[in-house]
GROMACS .gro file of C-alpha atoms in nm:
model
  158
    1MET     CA    1   1.158   0.536  -2.187
    2HIS     CA    2   1.371   0.315  -1.967
    3LEU     CA    3   1.280  -0.046  -1.878
    4VAL     CA    4   1.479  -0.235  -1.618
    5THR     CA    5   1.402  -0.577  -1.475
    6SER     CA    6   1.531  -0.823  -1.222
    7ASP     CA    7   1.757  -1.074  -1.390
    8LEU     CA    8   1.547  -1.364  -1.258
    9LEU     CA    9   1.345  -1.549  -1.522
   10ARG     CA   10   0.993  -1.467  -1.394
   11ALA     CA   11   1.060  -1.094  -1.404
   12GLN     CA   12   1.223  -1.116  -1.747
   13GLN     CA   13   0.920  -1.307  -1.877
   14THR     CA   14   0.702  -1.019  -1.757
   15ALA     CA   15   0.935  -0.752  -1.897
   16ASP     CA   16   0.975  -0.906  -2.245
   17PRO     CA   17   0.623  -0.836  -2.379
   18ILE     CA   18   0.638  -0.484  -2.234
   19ALA     CA   19   0.969  -0.425  -2.410
   20ARG     CA   20   0.833  -0.561  -2.739
   21ALA     CA   21   0.522  -0.343  -2.718
   22LEU     CA   22   0.736  -0.035  -2.656
   23GLY     CA   23   1.007  -0.128  -2.906
   24ILE     CA   24   1.285  -0.106  -2.648
   25LEU     CA   25   1.537  -0.344  -2.495
   26PRO     CA   26   1.508  -0.414  -2.123
   27ALA     CA   27   1.811  -0.375  -1.902
   28THR     CA   28   1.862  -0.629  -1.624
   29ASP     CA   29   1.969  -0.550  -1.271
   30PRO     CA   30   2.041  -0.825  -1.018
   31ASP     CA   31   1.976  -0.577  -0.737
   32LEU     CA   32   1.606  -0.600  -0.828
   33ARG     CA   33   1.595  -0.969  -0.732
   34GLU     CA   34   1.370  -1.099  -0.460
   35ARG     CA   35   1.522  -1.178  -0.122
   36SER     CA   36   1.786  -1.449  -0.125
   37TYR     CA   37   1.681  -1.730   0.106
   38GLY     CA   38   2.018  -1.905   0.102
   39GLU     CA   39   1.993  -2.275   0.182
   40ALA     CA   40   1.612  -2.248   0.191
   41GLU     CA   41   1.602  -2.144  -0.177
   42GLY     CA   42   1.360  -2.365  -0.370
   43LYS     CA   43   1.241  -2.554  -0.063
   44THR     CA   44   0.881  -2.576   0.054
   45PRO     CA   45   0.799  -2.299   0.305
   46GLY     CA   46   0.795  -2.434   0.658
   47THR     CA   47   1.057  -2.702   0.594
   48THR     CA   48   1.350  -2.483   0.697
   49PRO     CA   49   1.400  -2.269   1.008
   50PHE     CA   50   1.245  -1.924   1.004
   51LEU     CA   51   1.267  -1.679   1.291
   52ALA     CA   52   1.032  -1.382   1.267
   53PRO     CA   53   1.196  -1.040   1.309
   54PRO     CA   54   1.152  -0.848   1.633
   55SER     CA   55   0.882  -0.582   1.639
   56GLY     CA   56   1.122  -0.315   1.761
   57PRO     CA   57   1.489  -0.232   1.709
   58GLY     CA   58   1.703  -0.472   1.513
   59ARG     CA   59   1.452  -0.564   1.242
   60MET     CA   60   1.681  -0.471   0.956
   61ASP     CA   61   1.975  -0.674   1.085
   62HIS     CA   62   1.775  -0.972   1.213
   63HIS     CA   63   1.879  -1.303   1.060
   64PRO     CA   64   1.580  -1.533   0.995
   65GLY     CA   65   1.771  -1.851   1.077
   66THR     CA   66   1.854  -2.028   0.751
   67PRO     CA   67   2.220  -2.003   0.648
   68GLY     CA   68   2.279  -1.773   0.354
   69THR     CA   69   1.950  -1.584   0.388
   70GLU     CA   70   1.980  -1.209   0.338
   71THR     CA   71   1.890  -0.977   0.621
   72ARG     CA   72   1.630  -0.714   0.548
   73ARG     CA   73   1.911  -0.456   0.548
   74GLN     CA   74   2.101  -0.642   0.275
   75TRP     CA   75   1.784  -0.685   0.069
   76ALA     CA   76   1.670  -0.324   0.113
   77THR     CA   77   2.019  -0.189   0.040
   78ARG     CA   78   2.010  -0.365  -0.298
   79ALA     CA   79   1.668  -0.218  -0.378
   80TYR     CA   80   1.767   0.134  -0.271
   81ARG     CA   81   2.080   0.107  -0.487
   82ALA     CA   82   1.877  -0.016  -0.786
   83LEU     CA   83   1.631   0.273  -0.760
   84ASP     CA   84   1.920   0.520  -0.743
   85ARG     CA   85   2.051   0.380  -1.073
   86VAL     CA   86   1.708   0.400  -1.237
   87LEU     CA   87   1.675   0.764  -1.133
   88GLN     CA   88   2.027   0.841  -1.259
   89ALA     CA   89   1.923   0.714  -1.603
   90ASP     CA   90   1.727   1.040  -1.621
   91ALA     CA   91   1.455   0.899  -1.847
   92GLU     CA   92   1.123   1.081  -1.865
   93HIS     CA   93   0.950   0.751  -1.780
   94SER     CA   94   1.092   0.435  -1.629
   95ILE     CA   95   0.938   0.091  -1.588
   96ILE     CA   96   1.077  -0.141  -1.323
   97VAL     CA   97   0.983  -0.509  -1.327
   98THR     CA   98   1.065  -0.672  -0.996
   99HIS     CA   99   0.929  -0.903  -0.728
  100GLY     CA  100   0.663  -0.838  -0.464
  101GLY     CA  101   0.890  -0.816  -0.161
  102THR     CA  102   1.146  -0.601  -0.336
  103LEU     CA  103   0.866  -0.361  -0.432
  104THR     CA  104   0.833  -0.266  -0.065
  105TYR     CA  105   1.192  -0.145  -0.055
  106LEU     CA  106   1.171   0.031  -0.392
  107ILE     CA  107   0.870   0.230  -0.271
  108SER     CA  108   1.044   0.296   0.061
  109ALA     CA  109   1.343   0.431  -0.131
  110TRP     CA  110   1.113   0.634  -0.357
  111ILE     CA  111   0.950   0.813  -0.063
  112LYS     CA  112   1.295   0.852   0.095
  113LEU     CA  113   1.210   0.645   0.400
  114PRO     CA  114   1.534   0.604   0.595
  115LEU     CA  115   1.675   0.256   0.543
  116ASP     CA  116   1.658   0.177   0.916
  117ASP     CA  117   1.283   0.244   0.912
  118ALA     CA  118   1.208   0.047   0.595
  119GLY     CA  119   1.195  -0.279   0.790
  120HIS     CA  120   0.858  -0.172   0.929
  121ALA     CA  121   0.703  -0.105   0.586
  122LYS     CA  122   0.506  -0.350   0.372
  123PHE     CA  123   0.353  -0.264   0.035
  124SER     CA  124   0.173  -0.571  -0.099
  125ALA     CA  125   0.126  -0.648  -0.466
  126THR     CA  126  -0.008  -0.935  -0.671
  127PRO     CA  127   0.194  -1.084  -0.957
  128GLY     CA  128   0.147  -0.858  -1.259
  129GLY     CA  129   0.018  -0.568  -1.051
  130ILE     CA  130   0.116  -0.217  -1.156
  131THR     CA  131   0.234   0.050  -0.914
  132ARG     CA  132   0.274   0.403  -1.044
  133LEU     CA  133   0.508   0.652  -0.882
  134ARG     CA  134   0.552   1.013  -0.984
  135GLU     CA  135   0.749   1.313  -0.870
  136ASP     CA  136   0.550   1.634  -0.869
  137GLY     CA  137   0.720   1.865  -1.118
  138PHE     CA  138   0.658   2.174  -0.906
  139THR     CA  139   0.694   2.067  -0.542
  140HIS     CA  140   0.916   1.762  -0.610
  141ASP     CA  141   0.697   1.561  -0.372
  142ARG     CA  142   0.725   1.191  -0.444
  143CYS     CA  143   0.380   1.043  -0.492
  144ILE     CA  144   0.243   0.690  -0.492
  145ILE     CA  145  -0.022   0.740  -0.760
  146GLU     CA  146  -0.142   0.382  -0.772
  147LEU     CA  147  -0.046   0.072  -0.573
  148ASN     CA  148  -0.100  -0.274  -0.722
  149HIS     CA  149  -0.342  -0.184  -1.001
  150SER     CA  150  -0.457  -0.519  -1.136
  151ALA     CA  151  -0.775  -0.462  -1.339
  152HIS     CA  152  -0.581  -0.557  -1.654
  153LEU     CA  153  -0.547  -0.908  -1.510
  154ASN     CA  154  -0.923  -0.972  -1.476
  155ASN     CA  155  -0.950  -1.152  -1.810
  156VAL     CA  156  -0.617  -1.332  -1.799
  157PRO     CA  157  -0.666  -1.710  -1.793
  158GLY     CA  158  -0.534  -1.849  -1.470
   0.00000   0.00000   0.00000
């Protein structure tokens, strides 16, 4: 069993009880972080410039307007790289604790969507949601078994 988490506090706080329950130590990977918003980091949405990406070509390299913000290509490249490392760990089962936006690029990498096309994908998940991915042992097809399973959160005080 392999557990890897973003090095940001929220993800580590989610990973810690999982690690304790499994009796393993989580590894951290900064490539699993959410998108870096540069100078907009920590500011109220709508108080800094934001330019929506084009619907056609150029989505991955579009800059949203705030200095220091990652492009989708930079963000996705990190996620693709992180998934490659998880798969190289060659564990029978792996658990990745990450952030909602980064999940889109992890799934895109999992299904081997070319990086240039990943800017059109969006896989939504709620905080604490579980997505299960599996490679078919016979055909080696990469399957999305479950996306954003959240029934376990129904009785969690909010």
